CSV table of C-alpha atoms and ligand atoms in Angstrom, one decimal:
chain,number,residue,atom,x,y,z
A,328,UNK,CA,6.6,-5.3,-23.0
A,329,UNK,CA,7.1,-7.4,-19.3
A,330,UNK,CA,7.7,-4.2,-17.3
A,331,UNK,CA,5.0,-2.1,-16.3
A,332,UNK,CA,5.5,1.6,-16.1
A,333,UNK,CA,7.0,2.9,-12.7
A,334,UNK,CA,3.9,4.2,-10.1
A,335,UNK,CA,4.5,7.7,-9.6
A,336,UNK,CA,1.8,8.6,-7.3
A,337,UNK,CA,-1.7,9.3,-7.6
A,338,UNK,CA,-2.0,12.4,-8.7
A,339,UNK,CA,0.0,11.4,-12.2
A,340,UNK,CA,-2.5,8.2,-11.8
A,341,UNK,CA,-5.7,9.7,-11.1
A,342,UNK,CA,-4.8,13.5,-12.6
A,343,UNK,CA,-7.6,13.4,-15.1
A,344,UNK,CA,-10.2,13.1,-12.0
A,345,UNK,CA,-8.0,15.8,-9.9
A,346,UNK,CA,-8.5,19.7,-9.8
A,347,UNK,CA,-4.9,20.5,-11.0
A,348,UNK,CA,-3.9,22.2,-14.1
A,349,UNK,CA,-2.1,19.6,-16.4
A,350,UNK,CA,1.4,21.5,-16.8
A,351,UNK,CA,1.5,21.6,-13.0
A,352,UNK,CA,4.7,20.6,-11.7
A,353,UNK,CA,3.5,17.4,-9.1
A,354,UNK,CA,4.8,17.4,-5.7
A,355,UNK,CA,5.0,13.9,-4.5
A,356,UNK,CA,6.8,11.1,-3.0
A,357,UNK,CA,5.1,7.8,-4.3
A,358,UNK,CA,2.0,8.0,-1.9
A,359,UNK,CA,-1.2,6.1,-3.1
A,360,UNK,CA,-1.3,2.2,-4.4
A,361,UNK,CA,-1.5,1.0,-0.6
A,362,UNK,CA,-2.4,-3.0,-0.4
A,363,UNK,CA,-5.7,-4.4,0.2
A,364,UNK,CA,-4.6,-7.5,2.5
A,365,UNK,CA,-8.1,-9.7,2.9
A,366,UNK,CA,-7.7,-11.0,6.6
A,367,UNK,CA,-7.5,-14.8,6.9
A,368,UNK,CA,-7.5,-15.6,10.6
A,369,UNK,CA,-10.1,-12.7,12.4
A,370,UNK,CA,-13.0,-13.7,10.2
A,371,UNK,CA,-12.6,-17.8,11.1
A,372,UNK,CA,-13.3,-16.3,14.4
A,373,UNK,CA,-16.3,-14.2,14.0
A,374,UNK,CA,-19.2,-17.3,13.1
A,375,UNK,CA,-20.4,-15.2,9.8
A,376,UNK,CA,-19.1,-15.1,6.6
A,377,UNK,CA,-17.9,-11.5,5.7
A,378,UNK,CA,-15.3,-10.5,3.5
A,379,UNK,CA,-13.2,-8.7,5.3
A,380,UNK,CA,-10.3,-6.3,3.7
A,381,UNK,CA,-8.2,-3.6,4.8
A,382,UNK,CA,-6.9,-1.0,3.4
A,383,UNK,CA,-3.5,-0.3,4.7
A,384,UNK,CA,-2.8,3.8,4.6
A,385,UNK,CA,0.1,2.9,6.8
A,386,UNK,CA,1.9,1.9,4.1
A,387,UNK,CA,2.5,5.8,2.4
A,388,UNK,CA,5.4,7.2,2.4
A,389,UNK,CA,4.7,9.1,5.8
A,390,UNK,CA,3.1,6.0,7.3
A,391,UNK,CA,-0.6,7.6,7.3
A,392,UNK,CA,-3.2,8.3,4.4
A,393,UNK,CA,-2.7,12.1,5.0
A,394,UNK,CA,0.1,11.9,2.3
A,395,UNK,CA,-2.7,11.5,-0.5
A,396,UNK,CA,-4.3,14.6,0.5
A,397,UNK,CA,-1.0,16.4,1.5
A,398,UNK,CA,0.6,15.7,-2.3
A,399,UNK,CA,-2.8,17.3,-3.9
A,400,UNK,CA,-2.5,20.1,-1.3
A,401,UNK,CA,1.3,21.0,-1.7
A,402,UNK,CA,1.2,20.6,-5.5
A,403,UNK,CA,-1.5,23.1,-5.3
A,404,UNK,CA,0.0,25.3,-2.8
A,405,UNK,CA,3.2,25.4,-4.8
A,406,UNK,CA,1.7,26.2,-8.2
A,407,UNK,CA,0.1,28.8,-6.5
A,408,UNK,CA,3.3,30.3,-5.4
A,409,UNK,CA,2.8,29.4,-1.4
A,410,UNK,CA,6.2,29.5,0.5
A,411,UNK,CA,4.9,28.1,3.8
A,412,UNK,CA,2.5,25.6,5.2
A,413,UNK,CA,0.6,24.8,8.3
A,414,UNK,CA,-1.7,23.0,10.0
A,415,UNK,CA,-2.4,22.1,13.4
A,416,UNK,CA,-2.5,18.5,13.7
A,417,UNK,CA,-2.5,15.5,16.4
A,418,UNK,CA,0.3,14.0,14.6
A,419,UNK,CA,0.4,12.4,11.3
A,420,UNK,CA,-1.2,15.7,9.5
A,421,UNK,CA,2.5,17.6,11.0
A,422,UNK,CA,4.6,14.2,9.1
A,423,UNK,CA,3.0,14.3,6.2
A,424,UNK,CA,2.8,18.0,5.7
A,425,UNK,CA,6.5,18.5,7.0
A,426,UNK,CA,7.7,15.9,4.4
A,427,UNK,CA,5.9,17.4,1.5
A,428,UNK,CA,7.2,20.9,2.2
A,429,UNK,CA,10.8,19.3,2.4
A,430,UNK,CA,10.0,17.8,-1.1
A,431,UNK,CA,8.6,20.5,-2.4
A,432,UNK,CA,11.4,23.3,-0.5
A,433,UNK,CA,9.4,25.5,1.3
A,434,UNK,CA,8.6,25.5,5.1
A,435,UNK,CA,6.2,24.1,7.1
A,436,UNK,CA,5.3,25.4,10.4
A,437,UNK,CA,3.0,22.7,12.6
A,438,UNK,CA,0.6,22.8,15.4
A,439,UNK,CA,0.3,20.1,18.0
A,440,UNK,CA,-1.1,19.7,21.4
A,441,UNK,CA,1.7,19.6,24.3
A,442,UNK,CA,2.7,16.2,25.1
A,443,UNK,CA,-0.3,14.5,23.3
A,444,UNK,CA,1.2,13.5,20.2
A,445,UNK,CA,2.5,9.9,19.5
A,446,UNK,CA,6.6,9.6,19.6
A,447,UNK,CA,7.0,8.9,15.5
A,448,UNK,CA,5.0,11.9,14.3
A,449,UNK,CA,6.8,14.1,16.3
A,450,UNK,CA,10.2,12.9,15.2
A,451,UNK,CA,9.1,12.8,11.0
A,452,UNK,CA,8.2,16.3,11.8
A,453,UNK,CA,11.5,17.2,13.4
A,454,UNK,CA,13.5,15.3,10.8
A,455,UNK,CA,11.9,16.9,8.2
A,456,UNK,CA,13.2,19.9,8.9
A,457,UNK,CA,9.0,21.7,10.3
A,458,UNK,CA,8.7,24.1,13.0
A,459,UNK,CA,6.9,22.4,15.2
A,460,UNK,CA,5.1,24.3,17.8
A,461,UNK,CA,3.5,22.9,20.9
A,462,UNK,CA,0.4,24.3,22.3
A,463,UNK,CA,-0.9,24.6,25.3
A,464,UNK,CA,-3.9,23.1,24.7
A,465,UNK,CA,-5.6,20.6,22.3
A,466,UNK,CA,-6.1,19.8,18.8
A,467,UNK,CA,-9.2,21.6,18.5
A,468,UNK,CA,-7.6,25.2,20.0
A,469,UNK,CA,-4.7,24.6,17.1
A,470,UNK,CA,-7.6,24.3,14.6
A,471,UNK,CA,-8.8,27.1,15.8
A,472,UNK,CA,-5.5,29.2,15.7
A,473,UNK,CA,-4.3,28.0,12.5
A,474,UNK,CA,-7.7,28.6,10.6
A,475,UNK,CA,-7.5,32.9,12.3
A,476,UNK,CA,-3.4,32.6,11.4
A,477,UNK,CA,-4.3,31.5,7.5
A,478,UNK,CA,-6.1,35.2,7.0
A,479,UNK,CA,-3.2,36.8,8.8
A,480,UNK,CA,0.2,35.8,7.9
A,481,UNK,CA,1.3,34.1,4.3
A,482,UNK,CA,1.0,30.6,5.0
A,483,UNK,CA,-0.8,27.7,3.1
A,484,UNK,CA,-3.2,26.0,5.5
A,485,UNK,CA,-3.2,22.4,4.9
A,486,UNK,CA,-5.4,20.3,7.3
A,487,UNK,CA,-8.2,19.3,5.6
A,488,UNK,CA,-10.7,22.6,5.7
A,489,UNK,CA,-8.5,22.8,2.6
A,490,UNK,CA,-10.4,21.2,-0.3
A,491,UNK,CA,-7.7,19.9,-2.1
A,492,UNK,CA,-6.6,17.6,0.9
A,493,UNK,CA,-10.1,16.1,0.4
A,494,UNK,CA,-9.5,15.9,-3.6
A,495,UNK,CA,-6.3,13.4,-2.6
A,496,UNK,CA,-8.2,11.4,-0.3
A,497,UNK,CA,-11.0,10.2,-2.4
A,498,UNK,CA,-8.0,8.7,-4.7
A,499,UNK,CA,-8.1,5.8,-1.7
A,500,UNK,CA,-11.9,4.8,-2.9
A,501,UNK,CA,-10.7,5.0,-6.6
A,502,UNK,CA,-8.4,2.4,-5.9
A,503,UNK,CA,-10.3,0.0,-3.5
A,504,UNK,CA,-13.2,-0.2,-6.4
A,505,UNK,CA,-10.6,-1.1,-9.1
A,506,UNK,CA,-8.8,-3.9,-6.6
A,507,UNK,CA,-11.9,-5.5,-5.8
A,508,UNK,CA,-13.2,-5.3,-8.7
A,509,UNK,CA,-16.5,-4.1,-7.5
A,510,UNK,CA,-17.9,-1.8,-4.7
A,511,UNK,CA,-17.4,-2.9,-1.4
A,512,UNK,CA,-21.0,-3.2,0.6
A,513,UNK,CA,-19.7,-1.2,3.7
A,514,UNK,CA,-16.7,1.0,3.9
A,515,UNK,CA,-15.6,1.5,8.1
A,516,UNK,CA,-12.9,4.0,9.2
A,517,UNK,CA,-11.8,5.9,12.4
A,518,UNK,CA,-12.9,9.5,12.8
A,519,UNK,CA,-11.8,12.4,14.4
A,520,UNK,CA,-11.9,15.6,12.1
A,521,UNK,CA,-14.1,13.6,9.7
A,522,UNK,CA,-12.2,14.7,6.6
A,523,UNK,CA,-11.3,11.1,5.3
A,524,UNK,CA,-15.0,9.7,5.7
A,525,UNK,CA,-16.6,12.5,4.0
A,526,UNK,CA,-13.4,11.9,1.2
A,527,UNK,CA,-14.3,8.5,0.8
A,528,UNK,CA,-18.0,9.3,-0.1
A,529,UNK,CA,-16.7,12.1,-2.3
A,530,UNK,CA,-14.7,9.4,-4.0
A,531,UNK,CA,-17.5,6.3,-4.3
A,532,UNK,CA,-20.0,8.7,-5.3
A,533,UNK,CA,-17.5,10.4,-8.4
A,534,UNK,CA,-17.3,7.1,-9.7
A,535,UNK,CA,-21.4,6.0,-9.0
A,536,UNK,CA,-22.9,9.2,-10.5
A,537,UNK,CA,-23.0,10.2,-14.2
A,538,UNK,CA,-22.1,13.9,-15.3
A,539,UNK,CA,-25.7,15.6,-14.9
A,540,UNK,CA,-26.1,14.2,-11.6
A,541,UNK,CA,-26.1,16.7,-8.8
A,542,UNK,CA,-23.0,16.0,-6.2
A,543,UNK,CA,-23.6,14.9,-3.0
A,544,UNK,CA,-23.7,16.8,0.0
A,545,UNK,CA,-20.7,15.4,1.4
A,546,UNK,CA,-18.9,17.9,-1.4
A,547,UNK,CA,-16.5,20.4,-0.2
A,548,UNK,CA,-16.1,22.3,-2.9
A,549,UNK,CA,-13.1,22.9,-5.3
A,550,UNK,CA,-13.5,25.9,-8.3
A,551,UNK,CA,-14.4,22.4,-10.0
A,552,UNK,CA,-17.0,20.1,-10.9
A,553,UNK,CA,-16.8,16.9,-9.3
A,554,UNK,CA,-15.2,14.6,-11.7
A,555,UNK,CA,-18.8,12.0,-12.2
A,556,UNK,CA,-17.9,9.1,-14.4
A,557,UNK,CA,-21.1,6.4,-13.4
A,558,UNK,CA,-18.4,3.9,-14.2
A,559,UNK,CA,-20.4,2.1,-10.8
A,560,UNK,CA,-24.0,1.2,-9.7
A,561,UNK,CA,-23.7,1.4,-5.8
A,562,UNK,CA,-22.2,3.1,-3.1
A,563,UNK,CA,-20.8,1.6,0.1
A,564,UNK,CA,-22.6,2.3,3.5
A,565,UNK,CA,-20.2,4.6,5.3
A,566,UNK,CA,-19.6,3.6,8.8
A,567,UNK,CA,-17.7,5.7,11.4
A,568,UNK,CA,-16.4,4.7,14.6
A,569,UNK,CA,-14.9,7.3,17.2
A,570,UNK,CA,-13.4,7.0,20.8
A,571,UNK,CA,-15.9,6.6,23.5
A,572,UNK,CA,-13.5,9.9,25.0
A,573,UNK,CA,-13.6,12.2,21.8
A,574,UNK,CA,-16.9,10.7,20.5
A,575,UNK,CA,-18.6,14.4,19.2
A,576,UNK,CA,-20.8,12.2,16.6
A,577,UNK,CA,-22.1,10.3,19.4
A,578,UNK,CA,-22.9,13.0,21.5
A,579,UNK,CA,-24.3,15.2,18.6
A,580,UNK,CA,-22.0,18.4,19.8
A,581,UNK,CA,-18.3,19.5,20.2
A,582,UNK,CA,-16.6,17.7,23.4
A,583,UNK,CA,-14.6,19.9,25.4
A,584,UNK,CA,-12.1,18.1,26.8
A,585,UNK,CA,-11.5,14.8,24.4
A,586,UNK,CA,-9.6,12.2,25.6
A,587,UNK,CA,-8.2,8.7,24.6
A,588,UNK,CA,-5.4,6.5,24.2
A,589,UNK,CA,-5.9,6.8,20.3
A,590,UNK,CA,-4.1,10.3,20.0
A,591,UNK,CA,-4.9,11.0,16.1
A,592,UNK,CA,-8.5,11.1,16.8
A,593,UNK,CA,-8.2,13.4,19.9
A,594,UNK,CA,-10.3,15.6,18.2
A,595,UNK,CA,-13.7,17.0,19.7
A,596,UNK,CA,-14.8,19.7,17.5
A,597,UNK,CA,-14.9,17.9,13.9
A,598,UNK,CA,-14.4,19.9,11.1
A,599,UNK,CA,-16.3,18.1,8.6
A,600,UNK,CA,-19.1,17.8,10.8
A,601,UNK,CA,-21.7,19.0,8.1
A,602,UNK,CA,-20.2,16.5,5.6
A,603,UNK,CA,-19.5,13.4,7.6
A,604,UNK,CA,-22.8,13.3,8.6
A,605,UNK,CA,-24.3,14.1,5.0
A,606,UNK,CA,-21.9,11.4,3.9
A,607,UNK,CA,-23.2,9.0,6.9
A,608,UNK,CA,-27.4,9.8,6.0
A,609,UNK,CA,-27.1,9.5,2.2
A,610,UNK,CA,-25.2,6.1,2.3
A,611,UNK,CA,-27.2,4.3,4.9
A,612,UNK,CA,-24.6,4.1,7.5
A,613,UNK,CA,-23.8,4.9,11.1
A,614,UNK,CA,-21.4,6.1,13.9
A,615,UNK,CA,-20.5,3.9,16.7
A,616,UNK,CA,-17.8,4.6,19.9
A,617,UNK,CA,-15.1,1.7,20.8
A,618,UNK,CA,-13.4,1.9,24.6
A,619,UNK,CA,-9.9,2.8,24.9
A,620,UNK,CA,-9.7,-1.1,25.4
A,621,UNK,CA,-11.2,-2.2,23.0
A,622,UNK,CA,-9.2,-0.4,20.2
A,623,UNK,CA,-6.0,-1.3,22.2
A,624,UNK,CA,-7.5,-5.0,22.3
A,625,UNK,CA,-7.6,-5.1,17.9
A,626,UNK,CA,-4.6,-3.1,17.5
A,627,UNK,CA,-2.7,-6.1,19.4
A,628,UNK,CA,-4.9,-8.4,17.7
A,629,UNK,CA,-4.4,-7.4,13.7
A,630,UNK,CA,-0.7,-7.6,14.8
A,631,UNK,CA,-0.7,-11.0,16.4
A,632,UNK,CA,-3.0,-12.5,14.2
A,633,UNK,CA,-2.5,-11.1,11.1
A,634,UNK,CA,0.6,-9.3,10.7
A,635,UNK,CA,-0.1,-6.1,10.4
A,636,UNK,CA,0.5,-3.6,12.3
A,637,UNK,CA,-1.5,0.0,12.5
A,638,UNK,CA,-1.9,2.4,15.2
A,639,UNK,CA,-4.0,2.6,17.7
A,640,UNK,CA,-6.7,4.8,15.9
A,641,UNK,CA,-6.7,3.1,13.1
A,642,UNK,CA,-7.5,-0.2,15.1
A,643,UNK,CA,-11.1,1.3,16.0
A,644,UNK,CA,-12.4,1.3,12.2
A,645,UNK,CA,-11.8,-2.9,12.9
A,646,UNK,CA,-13.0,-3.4,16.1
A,647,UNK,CA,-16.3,-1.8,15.6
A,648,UNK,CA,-16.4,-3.7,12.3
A,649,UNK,CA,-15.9,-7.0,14.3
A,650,UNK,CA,-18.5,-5.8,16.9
A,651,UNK,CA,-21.1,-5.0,14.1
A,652,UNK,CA,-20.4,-8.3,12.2
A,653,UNK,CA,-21.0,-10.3,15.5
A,654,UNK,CA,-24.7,-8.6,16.2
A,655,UNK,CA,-25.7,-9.1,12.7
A,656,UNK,CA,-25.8,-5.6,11.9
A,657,UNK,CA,-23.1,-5.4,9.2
A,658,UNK,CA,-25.1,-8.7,7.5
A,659,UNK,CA,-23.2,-11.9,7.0
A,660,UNK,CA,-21.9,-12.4,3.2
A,661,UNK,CA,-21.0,-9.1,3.3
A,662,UNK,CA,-17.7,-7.6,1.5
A,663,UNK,CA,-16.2,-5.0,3.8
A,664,UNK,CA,-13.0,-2.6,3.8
A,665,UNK,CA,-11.7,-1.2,6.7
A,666,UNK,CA,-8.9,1.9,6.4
A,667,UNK,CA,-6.1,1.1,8.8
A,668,UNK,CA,-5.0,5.0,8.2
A,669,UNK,CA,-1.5,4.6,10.0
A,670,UNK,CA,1.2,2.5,10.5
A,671,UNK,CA,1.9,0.9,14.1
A,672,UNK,CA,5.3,2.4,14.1
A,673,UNK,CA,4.3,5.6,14.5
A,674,UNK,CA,3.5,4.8,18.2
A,675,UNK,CA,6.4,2.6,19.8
A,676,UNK,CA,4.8,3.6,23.4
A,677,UNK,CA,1.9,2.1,22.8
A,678,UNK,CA,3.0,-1.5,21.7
A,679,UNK,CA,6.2,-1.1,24.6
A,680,UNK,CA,2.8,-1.3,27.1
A,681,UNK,CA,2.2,-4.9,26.1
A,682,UNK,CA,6.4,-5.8,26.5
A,683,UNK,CA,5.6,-7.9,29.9
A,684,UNK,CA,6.3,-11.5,28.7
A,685,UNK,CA,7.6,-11.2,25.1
A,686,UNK,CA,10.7,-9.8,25.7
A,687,UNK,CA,12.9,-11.9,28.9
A,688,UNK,CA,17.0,-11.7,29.1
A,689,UNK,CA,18.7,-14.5,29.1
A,690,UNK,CA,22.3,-15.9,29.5
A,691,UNK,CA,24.2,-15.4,26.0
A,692,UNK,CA,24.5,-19.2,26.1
A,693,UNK,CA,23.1,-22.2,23.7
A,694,UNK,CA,21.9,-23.6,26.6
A,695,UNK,CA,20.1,-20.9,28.5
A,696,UNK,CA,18.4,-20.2,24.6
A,697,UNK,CA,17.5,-23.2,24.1
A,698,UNK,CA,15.6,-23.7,27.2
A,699,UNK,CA,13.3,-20.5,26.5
A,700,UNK,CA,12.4,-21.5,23.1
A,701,UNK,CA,11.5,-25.3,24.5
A,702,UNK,CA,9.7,-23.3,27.4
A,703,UNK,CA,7.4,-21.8,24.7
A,704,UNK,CA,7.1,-24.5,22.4
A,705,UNK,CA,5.3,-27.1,24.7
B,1181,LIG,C1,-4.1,7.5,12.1
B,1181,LIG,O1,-3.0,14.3,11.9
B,1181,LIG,O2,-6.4,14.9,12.4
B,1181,LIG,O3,-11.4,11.9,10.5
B,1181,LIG,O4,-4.0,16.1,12.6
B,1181,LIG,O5,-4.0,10.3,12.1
B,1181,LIG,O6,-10.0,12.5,8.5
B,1181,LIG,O7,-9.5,13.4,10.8
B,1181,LIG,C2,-5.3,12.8,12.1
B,1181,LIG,C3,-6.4,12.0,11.9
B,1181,LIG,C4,-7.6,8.5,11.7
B,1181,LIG,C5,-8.9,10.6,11.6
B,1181,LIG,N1,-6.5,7.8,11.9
B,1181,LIG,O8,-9.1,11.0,10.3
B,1181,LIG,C6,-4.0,14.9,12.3
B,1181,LIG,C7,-5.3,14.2,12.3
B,1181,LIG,C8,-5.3,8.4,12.0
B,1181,LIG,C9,-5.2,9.8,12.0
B,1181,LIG,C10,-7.6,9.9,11.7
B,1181,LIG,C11,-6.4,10.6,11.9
B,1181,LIG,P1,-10.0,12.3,10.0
């Protein structure tokens, strides 16, 4: 037979390894099955010789990995018989839970801090039909509201204190092991509420210990066994890089008042703290802080030199990989992945700051055309 059957997301790929009853009628929109690009150019620059992949989550059907947690969540919600969502979110949590209520038909009421959020999030959330209320104040007080709210009024919370966003999540390491066909050494990714870190180890360690095995501690819990298969021998070393403004795991407490140009991870009070850094100890790995600049700097760089385009936050899981390769401590001959967890698009502010220079008017001549393209040629 030359056709292959038609990818209908990862909870009908991965369903076997996924808390959901089997008759459950799947909320979804295609998410899952993102590329794993190898970059080319970057690495020619760095003087060692890693193996150097990304894993592009802008590439789901929201533009950010929060749709493979956010189909798990919803289908779960909705078997349940939930008629509402919400979450308080710094952007791409509000698209992806504002799409998956419009899929599934039921509401979706989202949390974001006042003015703080990056243009494209806000407009999938309006678009998709969510009330979207701004707060005055930041990511951490809508945490905080939503999580009292959840007791209080009949709505499915769906950041990622819910478990099955989590279960989703860890679908991303599933599919990472079976593209490379082997374990990567290190696994990097931004961090702000820590939820996709601790997923990821969730994930690499399903698949690296057997059934008697006890879980890790990185395990939020589920009314299910973790799904151990031992299919794998090794687990990656989990590295997490923040902003040097929101930086909590750097600081070893909350921050008050987080700041940075990298909205998603605007996020001071973490709330996976217990398990990112359980998920951090047991795999060997570390937290690290990247400068405003510096994420800016390989955000503009990945898109200039590679193609690809991902958001500022996602940027910092790739500049503190570069960083780390260039002092030796990520070892040369490594095999790394880095999650890019959303897509460029998603902030058209950001990439309209570096405009000066690439874009120039010209007469709508031959002429006058032809003289900037020579100009830039030379
Ligand atoms: C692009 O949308 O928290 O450490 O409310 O959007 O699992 O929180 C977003 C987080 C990284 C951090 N990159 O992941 C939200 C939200 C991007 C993000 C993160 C986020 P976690």
């Amino acid at each position: 037979m030359p056709f292959r059957t038609r990818y209908t997301g990862l909870v009908n790929k991965y369903h076997d390894r996924l808390p959901l009853a089997d008759d459950v009628r799947v909320v979804s929109l295609g998410e899952g099955a993102t590329p794993l690009i190898r970059l080319n150019n970057i690495p020619r620059t760095l003087g060692s010789n890693v193996d150097l992949y990304v894993k592009y989550e802008g590439l789901n059907p929201t533009g950010s990995f929060k749709d493979r947690g956010m189909t798990v969540a919803v289908t779960h919600a909705v078997s349940e018989g939930s008629e509402a969502l919400i979450c308080a979110s710094t952007g791409n949590t509000s698209a992806s839970a504002a799409a998956y209520a419009a899929r599934a038909g039921i509401k979706a009421f989202v949390l974001i801090p006042d003015g703080k959020i990056a243009l494209g999030k806000l407009a999938q959330a309006i678009m998709h039909g969510a009330t979207v209320l701004q707060i005055r104040g930041n990511f951490d007080d809508g945490m905080r509201i939503v999580k009292e709210l959840a007791e209080q009024a009949p709505v499915s919370i769906v950041n990622s204190v819910n478990p099955y966003r989590l279960q989703g999540q860890k679908t991303a390491a599933f599919e990472i092991v079976e593209e490379l066909e082997r374990v990567p050494d290190y696994h990097c990714l931004p961090v702000g509420n820590a939820g996709n870190i601790t997923a990821h180890w969730m994930g690499y360690s399903e698949l690296a210990l057997g059934p008697h095995d006890p879980p890790t501690a990185a395990y939020l819990p589920c009314g299910h066994r973790p799904f151990h298969s031992g299919v794998v021998r090794e687990r990656p070393r989990m590295v997490g890089y923040q902003a040097s403004g929101s930086a909590p795991f750097l600081r070893g407490g909350a921050v008050s008042e987080p700041e940075t140009v990298a909205t998603a991870i605007r996020i001071g009070n973490p709330q996976s703290w217990d398990y990112a850094w359980a998920a951090s100890s047991e795999s060997g790995g570390w937290f690290d802080e990247l400068t405003d600049e510096e994420i800016l700097a390989t955000q503009r760089m990945l898109a200039d030199h590679e193609g690809i385009f991902c958001e500022p936050a996602s940027a910092a899981s790739v500049a503190g990989t570069l960083r780390d390769v260039r002092s030796g401590r990520i070892e040369a001959g490594s095999t790394v992945v880095c999650t890019l967890t959303g897509h460029g698009l998603k902030d058209p502010d950001v990439a309209k700051q570096h405009a000066d220079g690439a874009v120039s008017t010209v007469d709508a001549t031959t002429g006058a055309v032809k003289d900037a393209i020579l100009g830039r040629l030379s």
